[in-house]
PDB file of N, CA and C in Angstrom:
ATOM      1  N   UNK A 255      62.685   7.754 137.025  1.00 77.00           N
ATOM      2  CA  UNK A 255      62.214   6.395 137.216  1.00 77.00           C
ATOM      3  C   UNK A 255      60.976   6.159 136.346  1.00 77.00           C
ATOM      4  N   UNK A 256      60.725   5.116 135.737  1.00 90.00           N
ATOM      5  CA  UNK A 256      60.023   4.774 134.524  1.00 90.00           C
ATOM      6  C   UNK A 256      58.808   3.980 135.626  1.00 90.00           C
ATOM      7  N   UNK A 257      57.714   4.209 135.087  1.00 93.00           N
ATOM      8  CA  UNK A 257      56.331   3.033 136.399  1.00 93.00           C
ATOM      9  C   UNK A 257      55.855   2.325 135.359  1.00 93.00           C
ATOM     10  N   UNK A 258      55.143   1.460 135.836  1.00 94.00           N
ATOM     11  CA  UNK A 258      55.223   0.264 135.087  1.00 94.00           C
ATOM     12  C   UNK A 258      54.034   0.866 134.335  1.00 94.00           C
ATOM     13  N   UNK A 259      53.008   1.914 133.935  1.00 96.00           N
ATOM     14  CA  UNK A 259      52.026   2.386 132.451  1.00 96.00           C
ATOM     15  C   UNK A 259      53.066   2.656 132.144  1.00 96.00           C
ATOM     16  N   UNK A 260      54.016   3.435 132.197  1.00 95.00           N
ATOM     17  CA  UNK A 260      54.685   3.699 131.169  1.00 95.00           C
ATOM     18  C   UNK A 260      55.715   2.811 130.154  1.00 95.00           C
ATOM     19  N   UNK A 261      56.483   1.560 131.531  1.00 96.00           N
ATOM     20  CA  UNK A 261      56.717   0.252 130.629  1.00 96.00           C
ATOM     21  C   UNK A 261      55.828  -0.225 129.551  1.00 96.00           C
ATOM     22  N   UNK A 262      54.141  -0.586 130.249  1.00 96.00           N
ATOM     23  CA  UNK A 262      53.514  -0.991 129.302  1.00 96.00           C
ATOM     24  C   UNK A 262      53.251   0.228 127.662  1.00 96.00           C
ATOM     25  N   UNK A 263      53.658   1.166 127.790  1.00 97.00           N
ATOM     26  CA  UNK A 263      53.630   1.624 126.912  1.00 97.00           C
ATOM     27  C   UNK A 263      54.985   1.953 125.898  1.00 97.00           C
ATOM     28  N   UNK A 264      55.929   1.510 126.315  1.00 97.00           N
ATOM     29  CA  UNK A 264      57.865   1.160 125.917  1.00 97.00           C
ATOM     30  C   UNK A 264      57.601  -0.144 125.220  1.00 97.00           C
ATOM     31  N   UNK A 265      56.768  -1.123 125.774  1.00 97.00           N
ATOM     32  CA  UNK A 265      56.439  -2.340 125.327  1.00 97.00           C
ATOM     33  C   UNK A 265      55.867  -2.259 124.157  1.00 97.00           C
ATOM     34  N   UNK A 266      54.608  -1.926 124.212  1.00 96.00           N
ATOM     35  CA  UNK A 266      53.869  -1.434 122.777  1.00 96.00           C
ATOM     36  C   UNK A 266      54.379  -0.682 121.488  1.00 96.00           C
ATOM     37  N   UNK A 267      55.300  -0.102 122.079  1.00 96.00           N
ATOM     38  CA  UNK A 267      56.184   0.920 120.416  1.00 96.00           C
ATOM     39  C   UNK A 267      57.603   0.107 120.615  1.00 96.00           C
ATOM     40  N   UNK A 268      57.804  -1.199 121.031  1.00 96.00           N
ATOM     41  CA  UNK A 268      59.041  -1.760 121.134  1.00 96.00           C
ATOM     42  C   UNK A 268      58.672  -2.979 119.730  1.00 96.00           C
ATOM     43  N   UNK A 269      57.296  -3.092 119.537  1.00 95.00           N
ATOM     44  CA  UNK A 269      56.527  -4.172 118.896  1.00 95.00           C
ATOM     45  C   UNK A 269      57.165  -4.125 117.080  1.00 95.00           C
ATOM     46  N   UNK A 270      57.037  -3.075 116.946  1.00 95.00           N
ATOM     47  CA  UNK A 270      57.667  -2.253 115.680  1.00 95.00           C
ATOM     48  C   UNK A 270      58.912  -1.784 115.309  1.00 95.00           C
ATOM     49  N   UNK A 271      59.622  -1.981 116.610  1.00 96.00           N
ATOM     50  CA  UNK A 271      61.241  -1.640 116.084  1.00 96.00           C
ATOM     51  C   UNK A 271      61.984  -3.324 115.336  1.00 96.00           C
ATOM     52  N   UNK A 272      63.074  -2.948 115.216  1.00 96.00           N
ATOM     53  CA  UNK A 272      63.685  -4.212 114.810  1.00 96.00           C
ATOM     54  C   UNK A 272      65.150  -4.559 115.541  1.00 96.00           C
ATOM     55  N   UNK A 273      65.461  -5.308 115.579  1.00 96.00           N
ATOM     56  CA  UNK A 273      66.810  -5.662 116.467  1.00 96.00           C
ATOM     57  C   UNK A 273      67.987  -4.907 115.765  1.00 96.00           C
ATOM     58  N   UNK A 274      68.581  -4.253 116.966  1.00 96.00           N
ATOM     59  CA  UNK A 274      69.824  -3.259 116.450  1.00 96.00           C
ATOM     60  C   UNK A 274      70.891  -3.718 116.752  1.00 96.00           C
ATOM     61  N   UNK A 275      70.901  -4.950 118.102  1.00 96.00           N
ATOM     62  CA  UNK A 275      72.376  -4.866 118.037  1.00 96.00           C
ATOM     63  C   UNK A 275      72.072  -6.761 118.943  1.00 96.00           C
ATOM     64  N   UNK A 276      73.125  -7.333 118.083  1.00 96.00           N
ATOM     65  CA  UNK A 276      73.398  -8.911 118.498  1.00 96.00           C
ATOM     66  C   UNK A 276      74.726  -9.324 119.512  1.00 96.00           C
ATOM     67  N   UNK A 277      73.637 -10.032 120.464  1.00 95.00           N
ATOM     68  CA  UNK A 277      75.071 -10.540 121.118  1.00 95.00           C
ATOM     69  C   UNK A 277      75.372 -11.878 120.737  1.00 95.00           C
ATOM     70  N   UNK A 278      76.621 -12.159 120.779  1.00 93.00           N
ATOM     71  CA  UNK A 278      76.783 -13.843 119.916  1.00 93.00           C
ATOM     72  C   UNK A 278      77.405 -14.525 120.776  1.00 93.00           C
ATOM     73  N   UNK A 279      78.054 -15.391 120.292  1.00 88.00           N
ATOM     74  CA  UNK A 279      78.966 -16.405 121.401  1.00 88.00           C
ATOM     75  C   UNK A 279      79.885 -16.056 122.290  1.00 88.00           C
ATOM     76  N   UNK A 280      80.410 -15.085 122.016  1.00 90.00           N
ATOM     77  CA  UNK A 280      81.391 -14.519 122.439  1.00 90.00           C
ATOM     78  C   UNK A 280      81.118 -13.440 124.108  1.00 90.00           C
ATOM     79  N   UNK A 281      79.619 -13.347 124.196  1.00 91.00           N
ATOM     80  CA  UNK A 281      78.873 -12.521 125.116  1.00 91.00           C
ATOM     81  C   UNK A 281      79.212 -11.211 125.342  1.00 91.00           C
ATOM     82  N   UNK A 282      78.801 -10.565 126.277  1.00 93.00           N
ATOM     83  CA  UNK A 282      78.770  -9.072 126.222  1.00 93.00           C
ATOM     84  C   UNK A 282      80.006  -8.543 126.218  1.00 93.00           C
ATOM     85  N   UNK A 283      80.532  -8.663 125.384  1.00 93.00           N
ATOM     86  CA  UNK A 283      82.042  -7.467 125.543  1.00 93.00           C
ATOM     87  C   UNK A 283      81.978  -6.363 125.668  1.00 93.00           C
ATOM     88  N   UNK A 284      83.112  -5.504 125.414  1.00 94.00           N
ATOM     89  CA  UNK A 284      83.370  -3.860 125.703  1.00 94.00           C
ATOM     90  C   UNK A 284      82.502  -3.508 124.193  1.00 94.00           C
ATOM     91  N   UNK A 285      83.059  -4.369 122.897  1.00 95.00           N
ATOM     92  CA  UNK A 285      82.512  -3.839 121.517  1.00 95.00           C
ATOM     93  C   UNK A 285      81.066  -4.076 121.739  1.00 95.00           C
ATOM     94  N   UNK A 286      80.340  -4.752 122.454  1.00 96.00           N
ATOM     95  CA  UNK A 286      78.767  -5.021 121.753  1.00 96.00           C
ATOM     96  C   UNK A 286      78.555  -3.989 123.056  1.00 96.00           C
ATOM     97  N   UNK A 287      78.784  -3.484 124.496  1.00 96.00           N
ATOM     98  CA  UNK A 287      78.250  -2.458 125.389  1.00 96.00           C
ATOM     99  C   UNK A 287      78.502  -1.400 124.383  1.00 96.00           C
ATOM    100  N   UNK A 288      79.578  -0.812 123.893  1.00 97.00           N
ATOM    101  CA  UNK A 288      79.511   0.537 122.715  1.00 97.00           C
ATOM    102  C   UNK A 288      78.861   0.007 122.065  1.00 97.00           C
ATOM    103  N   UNK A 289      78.437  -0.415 121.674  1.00 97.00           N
ATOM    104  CA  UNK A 289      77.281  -0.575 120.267  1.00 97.00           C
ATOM    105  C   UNK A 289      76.154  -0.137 121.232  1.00 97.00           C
ATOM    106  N   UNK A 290      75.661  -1.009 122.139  1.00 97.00           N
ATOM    107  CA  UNK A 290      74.653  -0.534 122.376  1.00 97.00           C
ATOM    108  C   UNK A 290      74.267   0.844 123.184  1.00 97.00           C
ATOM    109  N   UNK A 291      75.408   1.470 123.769  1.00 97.00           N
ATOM    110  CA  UNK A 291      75.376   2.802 123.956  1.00 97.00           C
ATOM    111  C   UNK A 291      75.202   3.718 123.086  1.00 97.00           C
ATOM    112  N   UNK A 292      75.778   3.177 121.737  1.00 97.00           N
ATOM    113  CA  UNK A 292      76.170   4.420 120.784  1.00 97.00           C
ATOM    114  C   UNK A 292      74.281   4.073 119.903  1.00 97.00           C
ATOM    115  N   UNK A 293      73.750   3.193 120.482  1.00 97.00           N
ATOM    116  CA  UNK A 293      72.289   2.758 119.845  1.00 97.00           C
ATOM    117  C   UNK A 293      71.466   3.498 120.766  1.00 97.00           C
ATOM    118  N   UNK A 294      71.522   3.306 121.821  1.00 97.00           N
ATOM    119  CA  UNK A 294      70.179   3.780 123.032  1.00 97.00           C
ATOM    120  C   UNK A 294      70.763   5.348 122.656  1.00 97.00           C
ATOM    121  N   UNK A 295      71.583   6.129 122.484  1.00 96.00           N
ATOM    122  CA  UNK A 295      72.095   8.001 121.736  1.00 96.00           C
ATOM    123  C   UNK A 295      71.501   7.978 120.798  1.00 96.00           C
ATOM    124  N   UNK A 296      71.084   7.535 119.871  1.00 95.00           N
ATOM    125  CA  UNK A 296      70.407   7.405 118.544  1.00 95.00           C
ATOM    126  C   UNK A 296      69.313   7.102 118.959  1.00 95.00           C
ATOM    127  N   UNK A 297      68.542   6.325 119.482  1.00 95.00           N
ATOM    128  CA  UNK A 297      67.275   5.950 119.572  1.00 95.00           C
ATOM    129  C   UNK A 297      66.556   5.604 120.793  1.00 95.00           C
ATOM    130  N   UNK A 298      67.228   5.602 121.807  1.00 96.00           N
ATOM    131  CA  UNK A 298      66.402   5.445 123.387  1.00 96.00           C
ATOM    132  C   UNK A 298      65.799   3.808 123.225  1.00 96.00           C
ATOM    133  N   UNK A 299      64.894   3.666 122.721  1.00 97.00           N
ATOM    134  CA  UNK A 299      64.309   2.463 123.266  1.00 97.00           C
ATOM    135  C   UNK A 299      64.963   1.413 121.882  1.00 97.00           C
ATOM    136  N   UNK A 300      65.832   0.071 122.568  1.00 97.00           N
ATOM    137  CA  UNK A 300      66.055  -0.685 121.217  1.00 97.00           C
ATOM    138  C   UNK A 300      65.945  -2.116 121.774  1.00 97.00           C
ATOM    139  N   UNK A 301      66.167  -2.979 120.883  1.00 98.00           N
ATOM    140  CA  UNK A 301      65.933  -4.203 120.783  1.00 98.00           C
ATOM    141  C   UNK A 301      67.490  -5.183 120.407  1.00 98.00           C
ATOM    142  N   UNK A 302      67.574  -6.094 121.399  1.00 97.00           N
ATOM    143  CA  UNK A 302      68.565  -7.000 121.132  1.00 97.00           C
ATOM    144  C   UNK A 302      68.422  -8.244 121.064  1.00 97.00           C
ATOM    145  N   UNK A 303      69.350  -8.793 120.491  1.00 97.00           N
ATOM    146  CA  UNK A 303      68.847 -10.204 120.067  1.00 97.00           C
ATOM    147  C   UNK A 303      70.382 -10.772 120.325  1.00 97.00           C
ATOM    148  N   UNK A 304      70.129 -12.110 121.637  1.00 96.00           N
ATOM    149  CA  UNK A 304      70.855 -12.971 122.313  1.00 96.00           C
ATOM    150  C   UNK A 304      71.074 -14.124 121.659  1.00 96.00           C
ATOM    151  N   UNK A 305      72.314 -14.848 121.304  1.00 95.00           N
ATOM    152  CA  UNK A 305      71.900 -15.912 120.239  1.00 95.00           C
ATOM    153  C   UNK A 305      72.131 -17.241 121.742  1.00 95.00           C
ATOM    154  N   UNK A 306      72.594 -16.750 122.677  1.00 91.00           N
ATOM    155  CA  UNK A 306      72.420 -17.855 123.620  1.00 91.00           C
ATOM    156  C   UNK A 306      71.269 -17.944 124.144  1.00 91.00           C
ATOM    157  N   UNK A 307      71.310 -19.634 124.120  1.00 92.00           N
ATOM    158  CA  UNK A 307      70.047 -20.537 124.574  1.00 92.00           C
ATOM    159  C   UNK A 307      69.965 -20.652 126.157  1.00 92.00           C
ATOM    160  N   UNK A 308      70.940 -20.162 127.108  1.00 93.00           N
ATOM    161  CA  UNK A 308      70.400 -20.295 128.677  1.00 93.00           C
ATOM    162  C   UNK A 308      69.922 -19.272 129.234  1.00 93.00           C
ATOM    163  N   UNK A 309      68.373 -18.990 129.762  1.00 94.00           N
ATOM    164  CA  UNK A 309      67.482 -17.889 129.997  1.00 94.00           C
ATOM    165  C   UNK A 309      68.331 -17.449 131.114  1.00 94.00           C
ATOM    166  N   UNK A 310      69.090 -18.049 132.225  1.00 95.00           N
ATOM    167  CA  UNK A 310      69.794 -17.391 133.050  1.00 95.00           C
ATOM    168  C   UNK A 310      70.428 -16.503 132.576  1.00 95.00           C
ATOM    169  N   UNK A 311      71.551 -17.309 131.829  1.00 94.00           N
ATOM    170  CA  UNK A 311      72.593 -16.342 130.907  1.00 94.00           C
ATOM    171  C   UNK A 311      71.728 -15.190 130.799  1.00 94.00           C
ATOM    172  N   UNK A 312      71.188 -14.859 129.748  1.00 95.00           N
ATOM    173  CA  UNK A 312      70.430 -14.122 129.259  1.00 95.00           C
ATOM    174  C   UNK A 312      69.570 -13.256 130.110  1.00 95.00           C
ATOM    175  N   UNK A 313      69.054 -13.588 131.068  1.00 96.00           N
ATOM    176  CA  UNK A 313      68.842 -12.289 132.098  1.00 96.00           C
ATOM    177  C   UNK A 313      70.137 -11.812 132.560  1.00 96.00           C
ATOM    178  N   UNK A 314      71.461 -12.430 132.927  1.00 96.00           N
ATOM    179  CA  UNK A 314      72.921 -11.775 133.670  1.00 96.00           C
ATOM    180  C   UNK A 314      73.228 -10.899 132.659  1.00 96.00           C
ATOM    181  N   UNK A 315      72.993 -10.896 130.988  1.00 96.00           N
ATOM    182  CA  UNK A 315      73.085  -9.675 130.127  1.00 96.00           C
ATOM    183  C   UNK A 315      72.205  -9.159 130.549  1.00 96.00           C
ATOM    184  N   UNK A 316      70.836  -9.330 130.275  1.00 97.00           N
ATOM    185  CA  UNK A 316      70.061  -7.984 130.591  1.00 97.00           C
ATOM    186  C   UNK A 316      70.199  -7.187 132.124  1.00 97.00           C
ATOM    187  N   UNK A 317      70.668  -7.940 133.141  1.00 97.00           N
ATOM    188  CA  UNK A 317      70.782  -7.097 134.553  1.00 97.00           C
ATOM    189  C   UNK A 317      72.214  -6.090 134.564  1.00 97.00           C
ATOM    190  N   UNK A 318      73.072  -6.798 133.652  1.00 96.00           N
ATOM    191  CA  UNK A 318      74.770  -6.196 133.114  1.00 96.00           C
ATOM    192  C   UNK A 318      74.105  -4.840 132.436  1.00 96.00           C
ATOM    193  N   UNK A 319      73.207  -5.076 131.349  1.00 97.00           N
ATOM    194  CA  UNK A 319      73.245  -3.939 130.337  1.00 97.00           C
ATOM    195  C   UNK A 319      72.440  -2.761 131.435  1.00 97.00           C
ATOM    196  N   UNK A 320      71.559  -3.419 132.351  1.00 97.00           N
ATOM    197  CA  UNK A 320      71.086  -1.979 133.053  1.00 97.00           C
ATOM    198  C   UNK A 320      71.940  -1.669 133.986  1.00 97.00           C
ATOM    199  N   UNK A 321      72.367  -2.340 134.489  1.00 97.00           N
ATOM    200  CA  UNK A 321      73.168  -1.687 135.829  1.00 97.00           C
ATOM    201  C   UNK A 321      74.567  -1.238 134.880  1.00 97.00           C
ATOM    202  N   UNK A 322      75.461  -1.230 134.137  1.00 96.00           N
ATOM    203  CA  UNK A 322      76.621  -1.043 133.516  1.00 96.00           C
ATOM    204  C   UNK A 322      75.486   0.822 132.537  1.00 96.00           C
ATOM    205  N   UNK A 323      74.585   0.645 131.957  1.00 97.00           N
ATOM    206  CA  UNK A 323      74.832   1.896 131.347  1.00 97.00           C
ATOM    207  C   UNK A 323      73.144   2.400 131.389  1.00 97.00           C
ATOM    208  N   UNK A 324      72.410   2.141 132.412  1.00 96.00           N
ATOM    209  CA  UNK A 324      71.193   2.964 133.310  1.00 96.00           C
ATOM    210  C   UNK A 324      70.327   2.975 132.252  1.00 96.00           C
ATOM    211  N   UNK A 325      70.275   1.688 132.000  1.00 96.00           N
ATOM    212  CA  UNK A 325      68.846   1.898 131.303  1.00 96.00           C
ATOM    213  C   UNK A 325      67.354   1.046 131.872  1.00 96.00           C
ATOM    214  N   UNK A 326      66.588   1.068 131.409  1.00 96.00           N
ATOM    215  CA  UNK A 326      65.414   0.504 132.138  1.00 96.00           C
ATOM    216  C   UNK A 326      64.979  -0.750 131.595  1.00 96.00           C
ATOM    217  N   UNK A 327      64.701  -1.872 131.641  1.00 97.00           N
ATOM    218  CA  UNK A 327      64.450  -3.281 131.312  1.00 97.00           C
ATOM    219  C   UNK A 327      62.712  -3.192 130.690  1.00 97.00           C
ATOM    220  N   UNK A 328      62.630  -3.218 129.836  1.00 97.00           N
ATOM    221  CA  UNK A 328      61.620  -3.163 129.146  1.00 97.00           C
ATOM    222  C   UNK A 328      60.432  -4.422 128.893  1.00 97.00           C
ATOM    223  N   UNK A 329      61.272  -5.557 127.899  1.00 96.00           N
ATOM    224  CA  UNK A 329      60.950  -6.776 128.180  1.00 96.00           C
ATOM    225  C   UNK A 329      62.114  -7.647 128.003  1.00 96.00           C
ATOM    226  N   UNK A 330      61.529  -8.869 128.506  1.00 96.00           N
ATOM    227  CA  UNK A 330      62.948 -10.076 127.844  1.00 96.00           C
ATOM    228  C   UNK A 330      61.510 -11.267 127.503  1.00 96.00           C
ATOM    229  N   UNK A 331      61.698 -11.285 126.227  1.00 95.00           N
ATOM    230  CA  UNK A 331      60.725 -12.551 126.060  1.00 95.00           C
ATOM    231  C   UNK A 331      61.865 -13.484 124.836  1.00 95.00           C
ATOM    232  N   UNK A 332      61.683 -14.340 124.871  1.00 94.00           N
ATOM    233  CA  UNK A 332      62.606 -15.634 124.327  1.00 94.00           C
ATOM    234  C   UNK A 332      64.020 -15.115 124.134  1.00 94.00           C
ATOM    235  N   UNK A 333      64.706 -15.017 123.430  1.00 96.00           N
ATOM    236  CA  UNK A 333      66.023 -14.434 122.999  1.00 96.00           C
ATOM    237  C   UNK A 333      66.156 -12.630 122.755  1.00 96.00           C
ATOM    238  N   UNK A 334      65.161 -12.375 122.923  1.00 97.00           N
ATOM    239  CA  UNK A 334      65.043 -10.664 122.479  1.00 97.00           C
ATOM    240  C   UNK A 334      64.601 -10.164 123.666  1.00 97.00           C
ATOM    241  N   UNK A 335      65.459  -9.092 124.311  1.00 97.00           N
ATOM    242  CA  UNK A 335      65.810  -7.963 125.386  1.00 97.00           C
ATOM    243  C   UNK A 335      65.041  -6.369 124.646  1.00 97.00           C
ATOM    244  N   UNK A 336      64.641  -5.949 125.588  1.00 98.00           N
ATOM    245  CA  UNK A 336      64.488  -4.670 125.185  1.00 98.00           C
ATOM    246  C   UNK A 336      64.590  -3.677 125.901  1.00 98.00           C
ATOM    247  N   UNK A 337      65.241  -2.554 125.836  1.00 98.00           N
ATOM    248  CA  UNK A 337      65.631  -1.380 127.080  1.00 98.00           C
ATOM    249  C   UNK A 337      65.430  -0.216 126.475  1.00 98.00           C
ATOM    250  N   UNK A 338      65.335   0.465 127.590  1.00 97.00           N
ATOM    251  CA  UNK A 338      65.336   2.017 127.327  1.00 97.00           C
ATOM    252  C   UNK A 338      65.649   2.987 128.167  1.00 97.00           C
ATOM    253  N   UNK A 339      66.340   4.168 127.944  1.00 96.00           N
ATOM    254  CA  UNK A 339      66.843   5.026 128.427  1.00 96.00           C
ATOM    255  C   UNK A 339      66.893   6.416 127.747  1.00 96.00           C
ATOM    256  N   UNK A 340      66.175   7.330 128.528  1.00 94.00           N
ATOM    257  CA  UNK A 340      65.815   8.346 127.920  1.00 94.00           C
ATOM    258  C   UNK A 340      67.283   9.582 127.732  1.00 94.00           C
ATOM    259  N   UNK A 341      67.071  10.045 126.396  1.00 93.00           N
ATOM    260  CA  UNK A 341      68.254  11.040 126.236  1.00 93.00           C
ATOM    261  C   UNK A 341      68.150  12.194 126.958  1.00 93.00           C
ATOM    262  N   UNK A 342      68.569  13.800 127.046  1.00 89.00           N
ATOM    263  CA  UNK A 342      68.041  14.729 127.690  1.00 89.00           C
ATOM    264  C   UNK A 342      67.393  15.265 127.196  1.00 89.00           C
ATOM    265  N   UNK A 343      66.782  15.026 125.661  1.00 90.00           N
ATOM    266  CA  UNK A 343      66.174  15.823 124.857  1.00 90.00           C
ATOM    267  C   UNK A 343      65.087  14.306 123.972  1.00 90.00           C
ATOM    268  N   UNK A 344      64.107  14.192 125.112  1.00 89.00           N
ATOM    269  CA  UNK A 344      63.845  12.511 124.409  1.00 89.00           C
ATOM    270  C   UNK A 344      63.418  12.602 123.448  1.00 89.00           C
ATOM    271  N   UNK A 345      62.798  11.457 122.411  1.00 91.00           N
ATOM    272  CA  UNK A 345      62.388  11.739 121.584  1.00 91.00           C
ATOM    273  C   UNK A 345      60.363  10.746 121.897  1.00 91.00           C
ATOM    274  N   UNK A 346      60.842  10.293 122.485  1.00 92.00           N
ATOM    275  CA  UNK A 346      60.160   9.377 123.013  1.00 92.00           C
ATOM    276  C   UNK A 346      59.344  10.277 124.607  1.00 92.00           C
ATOM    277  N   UNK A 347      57.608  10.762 124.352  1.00 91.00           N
ATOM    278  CA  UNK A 347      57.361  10.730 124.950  1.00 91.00           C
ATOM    279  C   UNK A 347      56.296  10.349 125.877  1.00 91.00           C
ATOM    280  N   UNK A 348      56.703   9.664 127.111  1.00 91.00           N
ATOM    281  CA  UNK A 348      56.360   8.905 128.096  1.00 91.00           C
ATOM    282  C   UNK A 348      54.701   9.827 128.614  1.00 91.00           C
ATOM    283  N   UNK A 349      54.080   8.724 128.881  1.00 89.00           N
ATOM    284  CA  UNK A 349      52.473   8.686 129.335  1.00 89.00           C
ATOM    285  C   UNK A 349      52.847   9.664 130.527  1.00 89.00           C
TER     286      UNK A 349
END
């Protein structure tokens, strides 16, 4: 379980990544959840970018992407989500 210094510190090195994986009109399918699985194996903490405009919408992805593949909700500020989930060998380490 991740506490919230350590969010605030997922937040801070989230500032510098760049968006890895887009969801578009079409919303969260099976292809954009593998993408972003086969992204958080590669890199633990990433960044997505929602091209839908309803903030509801857009939290029901971000509550889908944690509860569907256990990752931790990082931030959601305008269209960009950010999560993380640590590998067994992180690379990323927590305060």
């Amino acid at each position: 379980m991740v506490n919230s210094k350590q969010i605030s510190y997922l937040r801070g090195l989230s500032h510098s990544i760049r968006t890895v994986v887009q969801i578009g009109s079409k919303g969260l399918s099976s292809t954009v959840i593998k993408e972003i699985e086969e992204n958080l194996k590669a890199h633990e903490l990433i960044k997505i970018q929602v091209q839908d405009n309803d903030k509801v919408k857009r939290q029901e992805f971000l509550d889908l992407i944690c509860k569907t593949l256990g990752t931790v909700s990082v931030n959601h500020i305008g269209k960009q989500l950010v999560v993380f989930r640590a590998n067994a060998e992180s690379k990323i380490k927590l305060p």
